[in-house]
Structures are given as structure tokens and as C-alpha cells.
CSV table of C-alpha atoms in Angstrom, one decimal:
chain,number,residue,atom,x,y,z
A,1,UNK,CA,89.0,109.3,-15.8
A,2,UNK,CA,87.3,110.6,-19.1
A,3,UNK,CA,84.1,110.5,-17.0
A,4,UNK,CA,85.5,112.6,-14.4
A,5,UNK,CA,87.0,115.1,-17.0
A,6,UNK,CA,83.8,115.6,-19.0
A,7,UNK,CA,81.6,116.2,-15.7
A,8,UNK,CA,84.4,118.8,-14.3
A,9,UNK,CA,84.4,120.7,-17.8
A,10,UNK,CA,80.5,121.2,-17.4
A,11,UNK,CA,81.5,122.3,-13.5
A,12,UNK,CA,84.5,124.4,-14.3
A,13,UNK,CA,82.3,126.3,-16.8
A,14,UNK,CA,80.0,127.6,-14.0
A,15,UNK,CA,83.0,128.1,-12.0
A,16,UNK,CA,84.4,130.7,-14.4
A,17,UNK,CA,81.6,132.8,-14.0
A,18,UNK,CA,81.6,132.6,-10.4
A,19,UNK,CA,85.2,133.4,-10.5
A,20,UNK,CA,84.7,136.5,-12.8
A,21,UNK,CA,82.2,137.7,-10.0
A,22,UNK,CA,84.5,137.3,-7.2
A,23,UNK,CA,87.2,139.0,-9.0
A,24,UNK,CA,84.9,142.1,-9.7
A,25,UNK,CA,84.1,142.2,-6.2
A,26,UNK,CA,87.7,142.0,-5.1
A,27,UNK,CA,88.4,145.0,-7.7
A,28,UNK,CA,90.8,143.0,-9.8
A,29,UNK,CA,89.5,144.1,-13.4
A,30,UNK,CA,91.9,141.6,-15.0
A,31,UNK,CA,92.0,140.1,-18.6
A,32,UNK,CA,90.5,136.9,-16.9
A,33,UNK,CA,87.4,138.7,-15.6
A,34,UNK,CA,86.6,140.4,-19.0
A,35,UNK,CA,87.1,137.1,-20.8
A,36,UNK,CA,84.9,135.2,-18.5
A,37,UNK,CA,82.1,137.7,-19.1
A,38,UNK,CA,80.8,135.8,-22.2
A,39,UNK,CA,81.9,132.5,-21.2
A,40,UNK,CA,78.5,130.2,-20.9
A,41,UNK,CA,78.5,126.6,-19.3
A,42,UNK,CA,80.6,124.1,-21.5
A,43,UNK,CA,79.3,121.5,-23.5
A,44,UNK,CA,77.9,118.1,-21.7
A,45,UNK,CA,77.8,114.6,-23.2
A,46,UNK,CA,74.4,113.9,-24.5
A,47,UNK,CA,73.8,110.9,-22.5
A,48,UNK,CA,74.8,112.4,-19.2
A,49,UNK,CA,73.5,114.7,-16.9
A,50,UNK,CA,75.0,116.5,-13.9
A,51,UNK,CA,73.2,117.8,-11.1
A,52,UNK,CA,74.5,120.2,-8.3
A,53,UNK,CA,72.7,119.8,-5.1
A,54,UNK,CA,73.4,121.5,-1.5
A,55,UNK,CA,74.6,119.2,1.0
A,56,UNK,CA,74.5,121.1,4.3
A,57,UNK,CA,71.5,122.9,5.4
A,58,UNK,CA,71.2,126.4,7.1
A,59,UNK,CA,71.3,124.8,10.7
A,60,UNK,CA,72.3,121.5,12.1
A,61,UNK,CA,68.7,121.3,13.6
A,62,UNK,CA,67.2,119.4,10.6
A,63,UNK,CA,65.4,120.8,7.6
A,64,UNK,CA,64.3,124.3,7.5
A,65,UNK,CA,62.1,126.1,5.3
A,66,UNK,CA,63.2,129.4,4.0
A,67,UNK,CA,60.8,132.0,2.3
A,68,UNK,CA,61.8,133.4,-1.1
A,69,UNK,CA,64.1,136.7,-0.7
A,70,UNK,CA,64.3,135.9,3.1
A,71,UNK,CA,67.5,136.0,4.9
A,72,UNK,CA,66.5,134.1,7.8
A,73,UNK,CA,65.1,130.6,8.0
A,74,UNK,CA,61.1,130.3,8.8
A,75,UNK,CA,59.9,126.8,10.2
A,76,UNK,CA,56.4,128.0,9.6
A,77,UNK,CA,54.2,125.6,7.3
A,78,UNK,CA,53.9,127.3,3.9
A,79,UNK,CA,51.5,125.8,1.6
A,80,UNK,CA,52.9,124.1,-1.5
A,81,UNK,CA,55.3,121.0,-2.4
A,82,UNK,CA,58.8,121.4,-1.5
A,83,UNK,CA,62.4,119.7,-2.2
A,84,UNK,CA,64.3,118.4,0.7
A,85,UNK,CA,67.9,117.8,-0.4
A,86,UNK,CA,70.6,117.6,2.4
A,87,UNK,CA,68.6,119.4,5.2
A,88,UNK,CA,67.8,122.3,2.8
A,89,UNK,CA,64.0,122.9,2.2
A,90,UNK,CA,63.3,125.0,-0.9
A,91,UNK,CA,59.5,126.4,-1.4
A,92,UNK,CA,58.1,126.2,-4.4
A,93,UNK,CA,57.8,130.0,-4.7
A,94,UNK,CA,61.6,130.2,-4.7
A,95,UNK,CA,63.8,130.3,-7.8
A,96,UNK,CA,67.4,129.8,-7.2
A,97,UNK,CA,69.9,130.7,-9.9
A,98,UNK,CA,72.1,127.4,-10.0
A,99,UNK,CA,72.2,126.9,-14.0
A,100,UNK,CA,71.7,128.7,-17.2
A,101,UNK,CA,67.7,128.0,-16.6
A,102,UNK,CA,67.2,128.0,-12.8
A,103,UNK,CA,65.2,125.3,-11.3
A,104,UNK,CA,63.6,124.8,-7.8
A,105,UNK,CA,64.9,123.3,-5.3
A,106,UNK,CA,68.5,124.2,-6.1
A,107,UNK,CA,71.0,126.7,-4.7
A,108,UNK,CA,73.1,129.5,-6.1
A,109,UNK,CA,76.9,129.0,-6.5
A,110,UNK,CA,77.3,132.4,-5.0
A,111,UNK,CA,75.8,131.4,-1.8
A,112,UNK,CA,78.6,131.7,0.8
A,113,UNK,CA,80.3,128.9,2.6
A,114,UNK,CA,78.0,126.3,1.2
A,115,UNK,CA,78.9,122.7,0.7
A,116,UNK,CA,77.7,121.0,-2.3
A,117,UNK,CA,78.0,117.9,-4.6
A,118,UNK,CA,78.0,117.4,-8.3
A,119,UNK,CA,76.3,114.2,-9.0
A,120,UNK,CA,76.6,112.8,-12.6
A,121,UNK,CA,74.2,110.0,-13.8
A,122,UNK,CA,73.2,108.7,-17.2
A,123,UNK,CA,70.1,110.5,-18.6
A,124,UNK,CA,68.1,107.3,-19.3
A,125,UNK,CA,68.7,106.1,-15.7
A,126,UNK,CA,65.6,107.8,-14.6
A,127,UNK,CA,63.6,104.6,-16.2
A,128,UNK,CA,65.6,102.3,-14.4
A,129,UNK,CA,64.9,104.2,-11.2
A,130,UNK,CA,61.2,104.2,-11.6
A,131,UNK,CA,61.2,100.7,-12.2
A,132,UNK,CA,63.4,99.8,-9.1
A,133,UNK,CA,61.2,102.1,-6.8
A,134,UNK,CA,58.5,100.1,-8.1
A,135,UNK,CA,59.8,96.6,-7.6
A,136,UNK,CA,60.8,97.8,-3.9
A,137,UNK,CA,64.4,97.5,-4.4
A,138,UNK,CA,66.0,99.3,-1.1
A,139,UNK,CA,69.8,100.0,-1.9
A,140,UNK,CA,71.6,99.7,-5.2
A,141,UNK,CA,74.8,100.7,-6.8
A,142,UNK,CA,74.5,104.5,-7.7
A,143,UNK,CA,72.4,105.2,-5.0
A,144,UNK,CA,73.4,108.4,-2.8
A,145,UNK,CA,74.5,108.4,0.9
A,146,UNK,CA,74.8,111.5,3.0
A,147,UNK,CA,78.2,110.8,5.2
A,148,UNK,CA,77.8,114.2,7.2
A,149,UNK,CA,76.7,117.6,6.9
A,150,UNK,CA,79.2,118.5,4.1
A,151,UNK,CA,79.8,115.3,2.2
A,152,UNK,CA,77.9,112.8,-0.2
A,153,UNK,CA,78.7,109.2,-1.5
A,154,UNK,CA,78.1,107.0,-4.0
A,155,UNK,CA,77.1,103.3,-3.3
A,156,UNK,CA,79.6,101.3,-5.2
A,157,UNK,CA,78.3,97.6,-4.4
A,158,UNK,CA,75.2,95.8,-2.8
A,159,UNK,CA,74.9,96.0,0.8
A,160,UNK,CA,75.5,93.3,3.3
A,161,UNK,CA,74.0,92.3,6.8
A,162,UNK,CA,75.9,93.1,9.7
A,163,UNK,CA,75.8,90.7,12.7
A,164,UNK,CA,75.5,91.8,16.3
A,165,UNK,CA,77.2,90.2,19.3
A,166,UNK,CA,74.9,89.6,22.5
A,167,UNK,CA,75.7,89.8,26.2
A,168,UNK,CA,76.4,86.1,25.9
A,169,UNK,CA,78.9,86.2,23.3
A,170,UNK,CA,76.5,84.8,20.8
A,171,UNK,CA,76.0,86.4,17.0
A,172,UNK,CA,72.4,87.6,16.7
A,173,UNK,CA,71.3,88.6,13.3
A,174,UNK,CA,70.6,92.6,12.7
A,175,UNK,CA,68.5,94.7,10.1
A,176,UNK,CA,71.5,97.0,9.6
A,177,UNK,CA,73.3,97.0,6.7
A,178,UNK,CA,76.8,97.7,5.6
A,179,UNK,CA,77.2,99.5,2.2
A,180,UNK,CA,80.5,100.0,0.1
A,181,UNK,CA,80.7,103.6,-0.9
A,182,UNK,CA,83.2,106.2,-2.6
A,183,UNK,CA,83.5,109.7,-2.3
A,184,UNK,CA,85.4,112.2,-4.6
A,185,UNK,CA,86.6,115.8,-3.6
A,186,UNK,CA,89.7,118.0,-4.5
A,187,UNK,CA,91.9,115.8,-2.0
A,188,UNK,CA,90.9,112.8,-4.3
A,189,UNK,CA,88.7,109.5,-4.4
A,190,UNK,CA,88.2,107.9,-1.0
A,191,UNK,CA,86.6,104.4,-0.5
A,192,UNK,CA,84.8,103.0,2.6
A,193,UNK,CA,81.6,101.5,4.3
A,194,UNK,CA,78.5,103.2,5.8
A,195,UNK,CA,76.1,101.4,8.1
A,196,UNK,CA,72.7,102.1,7.2
A,197,UNK,CA,69.4,101.8,9.3
A,198,UNK,CA,66.5,99.4,8.1
A,199,UNK,CA,64.6,102.9,7.5
A,200,UNK,CA,67.5,104.2,5.1
A,201,UNK,CA,67.9,107.5,7.1
A,202,UNK,CA,71.3,108.4,5.6
A,203,UNK,CA,69.9,107.4,1.8
A,204,UNK,CA,69.1,110.6,-0.2
A,205,UNK,CA,65.3,109.2,-1.4
A,206,UNK,CA,65.3,111.8,-4.3
A,207,UNK,CA,68.2,109.9,-6.0
A,208,UNK,CA,67.3,106.2,-4.9
A,209,UNK,CA,67.8,104.2,-8.1
A,210,UNK,CA,69.1,107.2,-9.9
A,211,UNK,CA,72.3,104.7,-11.2
A,212,UNK,CA,74.8,107.9,-10.4
A,213,UNK,CA,78.2,107.3,-11.9
A,214,UNK,CA,79.9,110.1,-9.8
A,215,UNK,CA,79.7,112.2,-6.7
A,216,UNK,CA,82.3,115.3,-6.6
A,217,UNK,CA,82.1,117.1,-3.4
A,218,UNK,CA,82.6,120.9,-3.4
A,219,UNK,CA,82.0,124.0,-1.6
A,220,UNK,CA,81.4,127.6,-2.6
A,221,UNK,CA,83.8,130.4,-1.4
A,222,UNK,CA,83.3,132.0,2.1
A,223,UNK,CA,81.4,135.4,2.3
A,224,UNK,CA,84.2,137.5,2.4
A,225,UNK,CA,82.4,140.7,1.2
A,226,UNK,CA,79.7,140.5,3.9
A,227,UNK,CA,76.9,140.3,1.4
A,228,UNK,CA,73.6,138.6,2.7
A,229,UNK,CA,72.4,135.5,1.2
A,230,UNK,CA,69.4,137.5,-0.1
A,231,UNK,CA,71.5,139.3,-2.4
A,232,UNK,CA,74.1,136.5,-3.2
A,233,UNK,CA,71.1,134.1,-4.0
A,234,UNK,CA,69.5,136.5,-6.5
A,235,UNK,CA,72.5,137.6,-8.4
A,236,UNK,CA,72.0,137.1,-12.5
A,237,UNK,CA,75.0,135.8,-14.2
A,238,UNK,CA,75.8,136.7,-18.2
A,239,UNK,CA,75.3,133.2,-18.9
A,240,UNK,CA,71.9,133.0,-17.5
A,241,UNK,CA,69.0,132.4,-20.1
A,242,UNK,CA,66.4,135.1,-19.1
A,243,UNK,CA,62.9,134.1,-19.4
A,244,UNK,CA,59.4,133.9,-17.7
A,245,UNK,CA,61.1,132.0,-14.8
A,246,UNK,CA,62.1,135.4,-13.4
A,247,UNK,CA,58.6,136.3,-12.6
A,248,UNK,CA,58.9,134.1,-9.5
A,249,UNK,CA,62.3,135.7,-8.0
A,250,UNK,CA,61.5,136.8,-4.5
A,251,UNK,CA,61.2,140.4,-3.8
A,252,UNK,CA,61.4,143.6,-5.9
A,253,UNK,CA,65.1,143.1,-6.8
A,254,UNK,CA,67.5,140.8,-8.5
A,255,UNK,CA,71.2,141.7,-8.4
A,256,UNK,CA,74.2,141.9,-11.1
A,257,UNK,CA,77.7,142.3,-10.9
A,258,UNK,CA,78.4,142.9,-14.8
A,259,UNK,CA,77.7,145.9,-17.0
A,260,UNK,CA,78.6,144.3,-20.3
A,261,UNK,CA,76.7,146.1,-22.9
A,262,UNK,CA,75.0,142.8,-24.3
A,263,UNK,CA,74.1,141.6,-20.8
A,264,UNK,CA,72.4,144.9,-20.0
A,265,UNK,CA,70.5,145.0,-23.2
A,266,UNK,CA,69.2,141.6,-22.1
A,267,UNK,CA,68.1,142.7,-18.9
A,268,UNK,CA,66.4,145.7,-20.4
A,269,UNK,CA,64.6,143.2,-23.0
A,270,UNK,CA,63.3,141.2,-20.0
A,271,UNK,CA,62.1,144.2,-17.8
A,272,UNK,CA,64.9,144.8,-15.5
A,273,UNK,CA,67.0,147.9,-14.8
A,274,UNK,CA,70.5,148.5,-13.6
A,275,UNK,CA,71.2,150.9,-10.4
A,276,UNK,CA,75.0,150.5,-10.3
A,277,UNK,CA,76.3,153.5,-8.2
A,278,UNK,CA,79.6,152.6,-7.1
A,279,UNK,CA,78.8,149.2,-5.9
A,280,UNK,CA,80.1,145.9,-7.3
A,281,UNK,CA,77.0,144.1,-6.6
A,282,UNK,CA,74.1,146.4,-7.6
A,283,UNK,CA,70.3,146.1,-7.7
A,284,UNK,CA,68.2,145.2,-10.6
A,285,UNK,CA,64.6,146.6,-9.9
A,286,UNK,CA,62.0,144.1,-10.8
A,287,UNK,CA,58.7,144.9,-8.9
A,288,UNK,CA,56.4,142.5,-7.6
A,289,UNK,CA,53.6,144.9,-8.7
A,290,UNK,CA,54.9,147.2,-11.5
A,291,UNK,CA,53.3,150.7,-12.1
A,292,UNK,CA,52.6,151.1,-15.8
A,293,UNK,CA,50.4,153.2,-18.1
A,294,UNK,CA,48.4,151.0,-20.9
A,295,UNK,CA,48.8,154.0,-23.1
A,296,UNK,CA,46.7,152.6,-26.0
A,297,UNK,CA,43.9,151.6,-23.4
A,298,UNK,CA,43.1,154.8,-22.0
A,299,UNK,CA,41.7,158.2,-23.1
A,300,UNK,CA,44.6,160.3,-24.5
A,301,UNK,CA,43.1,163.6,-23.8
A,302,UNK,CA,43.5,163.4,-20.2
A,303,UNK,CA,47.1,164.5,-20.8
A,304,UNK,CA,45.9,167.9,-22.7
A,305,UNK,CA,43.4,168.5,-20.0
A,306,UNK,CA,46.1,169.2,-17.3
A,307,UNK,CA,45.6,172.7,-15.9
A,308,UNK,CA,49.1,173.5,-15.3
A,309,UNK,CA,50.2,172.3,-19.0
A,310,UNK,CA,47.7,174.6,-20.4
A,311,UNK,CA,48.4,177.7,-18.3
A,312,UNK,CA,52.2,177.7,-18.7
A,313,UNK,CA,53.2,175.6,-21.7
A,314,UNK,CA,54.0,178.9,-23.7
A,315,UNK,CA,56.7,179.8,-21.2
A,316,UNK,CA,58.7,176.7,-21.9
A,317,UNK,CA,60.4,174.8,-25.0
A,318,UNK,CA,61.0,171.1,-25.4
A,319,UNK,CA,64.0,169.3,-26.7
A,320,UNK,CA,65.1,165.8,-26.8
A,321,UNK,CA,68.5,164.2,-26.7
A,322,UNK,CA,70.2,167.7,-26.9
A,323,UNK,CA,73.1,166.5,-24.6
A,324,UNK,CA,72.3,162.9,-23.4
A,325,UNK,CA,75.6,162.1,-21.5
A,326,UNK,CA,75.9,165.6,-20.2
A,327,UNK,CA,72.2,165.7,-18.9
A,328,UNK,CA,72.4,162.4,-17.3
A,329,UNK,CA,75.5,163.6,-15.4
A,330,UNK,CA,73.3,166.7,-14.3
A,331,UNK,CA,70.5,164.4,-13.1
A,332,UNK,CA,73.1,162.3,-11.2
A,333,UNK,CA,74.5,165.6,-9.5
A,334,UNK,CA,70.9,166.8,-8.9
A,335,UNK,CA,70.2,163.4,-7.0
A,336,UNK,CA,73.7,163.5,-5.4
A,337,UNK,CA,72.7,166.6,-3.5
A,338,UNK,CA,69.3,165.0,-2.5
A,339,UNK,CA,71.1,162.0,-0.7
A,340,UNK,CA,72.8,159.7,-3.3
A,341,UNK,CA,72.8,158.7,-6.7
A,342,UNK,CA,73.2,155.5,-8.9
A,343,UNK,CA,73.8,157.5,-12.0
A,344,UNK,CA,77.7,156.6,-12.0
A,345,UNK,CA,80.0,157.0,-15.0
A,346,UNK,CA,80.0,153.4,-15.8
A,347,UNK,CA,76.1,153.6,-16.2
A,348,UNK,CA,76.3,156.6,-18.4
A,349,UNK,CA,78.9,155.1,-20.4
A,350,UNK,CA,76.9,151.8,-21.0
A,351,UNK,CA,73.6,153.7,-21.7
A,352,UNK,CA,75.4,155.9,-24.3
A,353,UNK,CA,77.1,153.0,-26.1
A,354,UNK,CA,73.5,150.9,-26.1
A,355,UNK,CA,71.8,154.0,-27.8
A,356,UNK,CA,74.3,154.5,-30.2
A,357,UNK,CA,74.6,150.9,-31.0
A,358,UNK,CA,72.4,149.8,-34.3
A,359,UNK,CA,72.8,146.2,-33.4
A,360,UNK,CA,70.1,146.6,-30.3
A,361,UNK,CA,66.8,147.7,-30.5
A,362,UNK,CA,67.3,150.1,-27.4
A,363,UNK,CA,67.1,153.8,-27.7
A,364,UNK,CA,67.5,156.1,-24.9
A,365,UNK,CA,65.7,159.4,-24.6
A,366,UNK,CA,66.5,162.8,-22.4
A,367,UNK,CA,63.6,165.0,-22.8
A,368,UNK,CA,64.4,168.3,-21.9
A,369,UNK,CA,62.3,171.4,-20.7
A,370,UNK,CA,63.8,174.7,-21.0
A,371,UNK,CA,62.7,178.2,-19.5
A,372,UNK,CA,62.0,180.6,-22.4
A,373,UNK,CA,62.8,183.5,-19.9
A,374,UNK,CA,66.2,182.6,-18.8
A,375,UNK,CA,67.2,179.8,-21.2
A,376,UNK,CA,68.0,177.4,-18.3
A,377,UNK,CA,67.1,173.8,-18.1
A,378,UNK,CA,64.1,173.6,-16.1
A,379,UNK,CA,63.7,169.9,-15.9
A,380,UNK,CA,64.7,166.6,-17.7
A,381,UNK,CA,63.2,163.2,-17.9
A,382,UNK,CA,65.0,160.1,-19.1
A,383,UNK,CA,63.7,156.9,-20.4
A,384,UNK,CA,64.2,154.3,-23.1
A,385,UNK,CA,62.2,152.5,-25.6
A,386,UNK,CA,62.3,148.8,-26.9
A,387,UNK,CA,59.7,148.5,-29.5
A,388,UNK,CA,56.5,149.9,-28.3
A,389,UNK,CA,57.6,149.6,-24.6
A,390,UNK,CA,59.0,152.5,-22.9
A,391,UNK,CA,60.7,152.4,-19.5
A,392,UNK,CA,61.1,155.8,-17.7
A,393,UNK,CA,64.1,155.6,-15.1
A,394,UNK,CA,64.7,158.9,-13.8
A,395,UNK,CA,64.0,162.7,-13.5
A,396,UNK,CA,65.4,166.1,-12.3
A,397,UNK,CA,63.5,169.1,-11.6
A,398,UNK,CA,66.2,171.9,-11.5
A,399,UNK,CA,63.5,174.9,-11.4
A,400,UNK,CA,61.1,174.9,-8.3
A,401,UNK,CA,58.2,177.3,-8.4
A,402,UNK,CA,54.5,177.7,-8.8
A,403,UNK,CA,54.7,176.2,-12.3
A,404,UNK,CA,55.4,172.6,-11.3
A,405,UNK,CA,57.8,172.0,-14.2
A,406,UNK,CA,58.3,168.2,-13.4
A,407,UNK,CA,54.3,167.6,-13.7
A,408,UNK,CA,54.3,169.8,-17.1
A,409,UNK,CA,57.1,167.8,-18.5
A,410,UNK,CA,55.7,164.4,-17.4
A,411,UNK,CA,52.2,165.2,-18.6
A,412,UNK,CA,53.8,166.4,-21.9
A,413,UNK,CA,55.6,163.1,-22.3
A,414,UNK,CA,52.6,161.1,-21.6
A,415,UNK,CA,50.7,162.9,-24.8
A,416,UNK,CA,53.8,162.6,-26.9
A,417,UNK,CA,54.2,158.8,-26.3
A,418,UNK,CA,50.7,158.0,-26.7
A,419,UNK,CA,50.7,159.5,-30.1
A,420,UNK,CA,53.8,157.8,-31.1
A,421,UNK,CA,52.2,154.6,-30.5
A,422,UNK,CA,53.7,153.5,-27.2
A,423,UNK,CA,51.8,150.4,-25.8
A,424,UNK,CA,52.8,150.4,-22.0
A,425,UNK,CA,55.0,153.4,-20.2
A,426,UNK,CA,56.7,151.7,-17.0
A,427,UNK,CA,57.6,153.8,-14.1
A,428,UNK,CA,58.8,151.0,-11.6
A,429,UNK,CA,57.3,150.8,-8.2
A,430,UNK,CA,54.3,152.9,-7.3
A,431,UNK,CA,55.5,156.1,-5.0
A,432,UNK,CA,53.2,158.5,-3.0
A,433,UNK,CA,53.6,161.0,-5.7
A,434,UNK,CA,52.5,158.8,-8.6
A,435,UNK,CA,48.9,158.7,-7.1
A,436,UNK,CA,47.9,161.6,-9.3
A,437,UNK,CA,48.6,159.8,-12.5
A,438,UNK,CA,46.1,157.1,-11.8
A,439,UNK,CA,43.5,159.6,-13.6
A,440,UNK,CA,45.9,159.1,-16.8
A,441,UNK,CA,45.6,155.3,-16.6
A,442,UNK,CA,48.3,154.4,-14.6
A,443,UNK,CA,47.9,151.1,-12.7
A,444,UNK,CA,49.7,148.7,-10.5
A,445,UNK,CA,49.8,145.0,-12.1
A,446,UNK,CA,51.0,141.7,-11.5
A,447,UNK,CA,54.7,141.0,-12.4
A,448,UNK,CA,53.7,138.2,-14.7
A,449,UNK,CA,51.4,140.3,-16.5
A,450,UNK,CA,54.0,143.2,-16.9
A,451,UNK,CA,56.5,140.9,-18.5
A,452,UNK,CA,53.9,139.3,-20.6
A,453,UNK,CA,52.9,142.9,-21.8
A,454,UNK,CA,56.6,144.0,-22.1
A,455,UNK,CA,57.7,140.8,-24.3
A,456,UNK,CA,54.8,141.5,-26.7
A,457,UNK,CA,55.3,145.2,-26.7
A,458,UNK,CA,59.0,145.0,-27.5
A,459,UNK,CA,58.3,143.1,-30.7
A,460,UNK,CA,55.9,145.9,-32.1
A,461,UNK,CA,57.1,149.1,-33.8
A,462,UNK,CA,56.4,152.5,-32.8
A,463,UNK,CA,54.2,154.8,-35.2
A,464,UNK,CA,57.2,157.6,-34.9
A,465,UNK,CA,60.0,158.2,-33.1
A,466,UNK,CA,59.4,160.6,-30.0
A,467,UNK,CA,62.6,162.4,-30.7
A,468,UNK,CA,61.6,163.4,-34.2
A,469,UNK,CA,58.2,164.1,-33.1
A,470,UNK,CA,59.7,166.7,-30.7
A,471,UNK,CA,62.0,168.2,-33.3
A,472,UNK,CA,59.1,168.8,-35.8
A,473,UNK,CA,56.8,170.2,-33.3
A,474,UNK,CA,54.2,167.3,-32.7
A,475,UNK,CA,54.5,167.8,-29.1
A,476,UNK,CA,52.3,170.0,-26.8
A,477,UNK,CA,55.4,172.3,-25.9
A,478,UNK,CA,56.8,174.0,-28.8
A,479,UNK,CA,60.6,172.7,-30.0
A,480,UNK,CA,63.5,174.4,-28.7
A,481,UNK,CA,64.7,176.9,-31.1
A,482,UNK,CA,61.7,176.5,-33.1
A,483,UNK,CA,62.6,172.9,-34.4
A,484,UNK,CA,61.8,172.3,-38.0
A,485,UNK,CA,58.0,173.2,-37.6
A,486,UNK,CA,56.9,176.5,-36.3
A,487,UNK,CA,53.2,175.3,-35.2
A,488,UNK,CA,52.8,173.3,-32.0
A,489,UNK,CA,50.1,170.8,-31.4
A,490,UNK,CA,47.0,172.6,-30.0
A,491,UNK,CA,45.6,171.6,-26.7
């Protein structure tokens, strides 16, 4: 009873996070949901381990191989090792978010309608398992047997041979083995016997000699919201310990369902972004090949050689963070007119709170380009800095004319960030219009390189703050209202 309670304590800690997400999806922003945001996995006994394994496969036709980030099964022979647990074959490329530090060959607890089992064992039993395999032991107490596509059971006693009657009524020896087993679920614990073939087809080889103490059969909730497995299997939870393992996530997006300030800060610190819009589960861009400028490794004078900037910069003024929430709303309205936006009130609220919170190292910037002749806002660009890493996340061009206000602002920002000591300027996935910026050193890089540069950059400090640099006239465009200094950097 104590063993069962200790094991379920750990299992229920995962369930709290799952419940929190489903409550959000159902629109029930309850106290329970809010409190469970920061609830991490509960403590486990030091000598016990619990592994969650999927029982049933995507189909009943036997093991199938699924590509990372794919909604459909693919029976092609991909290269690399894989783990076959109960009819589900996970390729080495796939990271499945089933624990605080995801591992391969598992499954996501948000995967809809998925039968799984919690298997509890003593950690030291791995040595015993290896010794038993070497000794050629076939079936032992603690081995795991698959009963059907939804249930696993634990062997509770040594097997016995089963005799078979011949046509003449004589008993003949048989290689079949009868194994006593027990299985636990929400309906209680049941005991019975299973007939094994001589080849042990009903045993799970991965757990042979594991000395398991308990098998508890569970199942995830049905997919009542209609989300595809590709999305559900890549949902990041507040209790995940983000790290380099994320570089193996399939596709260009992870997903989240929580805009808690601390969680969003952690996502930003690990190279992701949030696009909440009005959705309960929202995208977190994490491109396979991010488009970045290695600012201190390229000739900074390329920004100053921009013809449009030279010709028209005297017609504009520049400010920074003159009205961060107001200009974010204006940017959202601009994109809404273009077909849709993810800049919701929830997004604006969390970004402003993060910007104003001195407890984190994230600072948000709105660079605003003003038309001198009319006094109107001509363009605005938004980004955030963490240490010497700068993440560009949106832009709006409110004045469309021959002067190309968006290009002028982008190139003025590029020169400014270089002078301030930014190491990397990240633009997300490469779009068609970004090709011209390759002349300024922008390149697509592998995700692993991007992640490594990001983690190194956020530990460094900028030489100067971009907002202060704009205000004191150190940008290529003069500050709005004259700023502190009257002189502007010469081209």
C-alpha cells in the first residue's frame, strides 16, 4: 500500500499539469488551474524508479514507425535505432515530452486516447536484470507481460509447464508456460494466469529481469478538442526542464498552453517565442534553420552604405519605447487588417510585465520611426534582448511610399545593435524578402548552432543599452524631439 501510494504521488504530479492544460482548453480559468502552473513533479523515493510506457500502438497491425513531427504512420525503414514498446516504434530523431527531461521512446501524456502503464521498479534492479539475461533466465518474477492492446501485467511467480491432451486422451508435454500475473488499474488489482509461447511473444523484452514491483494501467483523455497528435505531442509544460534536448524536436514549432510570466521568460531564454493570438494551445516558433545575423563577425559599415538610409534619413526621427503597449496594439491592428495577428491583449500584458520586471534579464524594445513632415508614426519594429542576444519578433510599416520606411528602420537598427555589442540578431525563419539582408551577413544556421550561440550570448552583457543610445543621438537617425544630444552619427 505504501509503495502504491508513493508511486501514485509521482504519477499524480504529472496529472496536475495535464489537468491544468485541459482546464485551460475548456476555458475554465479556475484557482486549481492557476495553482497547478508552478506545480512540478512530486518527490520520488530515492531507491525507486517509475517509467511510463505506451501500451497500444497507432494501429493493430503491429509496430509502426512514426517520423518526428508527423501525424501519420510511416512504415519506411528509417536509419537508426528505435525502441519498440507495446507496438509503438519511436525513431531516434523524435523527442517525446513525457517527463521533466524528455527521453526517446516514450510518449506525451497529452496524446489523446492513449493507453499507458506506470511501471515501478527498484533502481538497483538493472544490475540484476543484466545478470539474469547473461544467465539465460527466461521468465522471472517482475517481468512485464502484455495482456492486450490496452493492458500490461506483472509476473508474480515462476511459470509452470502446461500439458496438452492428445487425440487418444493421453497427456503430452508442451512447451507452453502458464505464468501467474497481476495487473492494477483504477478498478483495482486483479490476479490471473497467462499462457506464454516458447518464444515469449507476450513478454516485453525491454523489461526482462527488471524486477518490477508494480504495474498500473492508465489512459490519457480523449481528444475532445480536435487537436492533432503533431501538436499535442509537442506541447511544452511549465515543469519541463528546458535544455539542449529541444534541438531534436521535430518541425519548426513547439507548442504551449500557458502564458505565465516565468514560463514565458524561460521559453525566451531557450530560443523559443510565443504566438498566442486567441488560441488556448499556441505555437512557439523554433525553426530547424534559424535566420540570424552574427553581428560582431561582419563588417558593420554595410548598414551605413544603404542608399535609401543615406537619402532619406534626414526626413525621419527615431525613438525607442515611447509607448510600448500602445504601439504593440497598433502593430496588432496593422496585421489584423492584413489577415490576422497573434498580438493579443494577453501577449501584450505578459511582454510588458516581463519588460518591467527587474527579476529577469529580458528587455523589450519598440523602435519607432517618425515622419518629420507629418509627425505621424511611419514604422515600428519590435524585439527583445537577453544579454547580448537580440530577438526580432514583429514589425509594421504604416507609411508606404518610395522611401521604404521598413528597410530604413531595419538598417538603422542593425547599425545600432552592432554598435551596442549585440552578438546575434535573430529573425526567425527565413522569408523571401529577407534575401537582401544576406549582404549584411544574415545566414540560416542549424538549430543546434543557434541554440549554442543563444545560450552563450545571453550570459554576456551589451556594451550599451539601445534605448539609451537612441535617446542620446548615437543612432543613424536623429532622436525624436532632439533627444539629449543634438548631433547624430555620421554616415
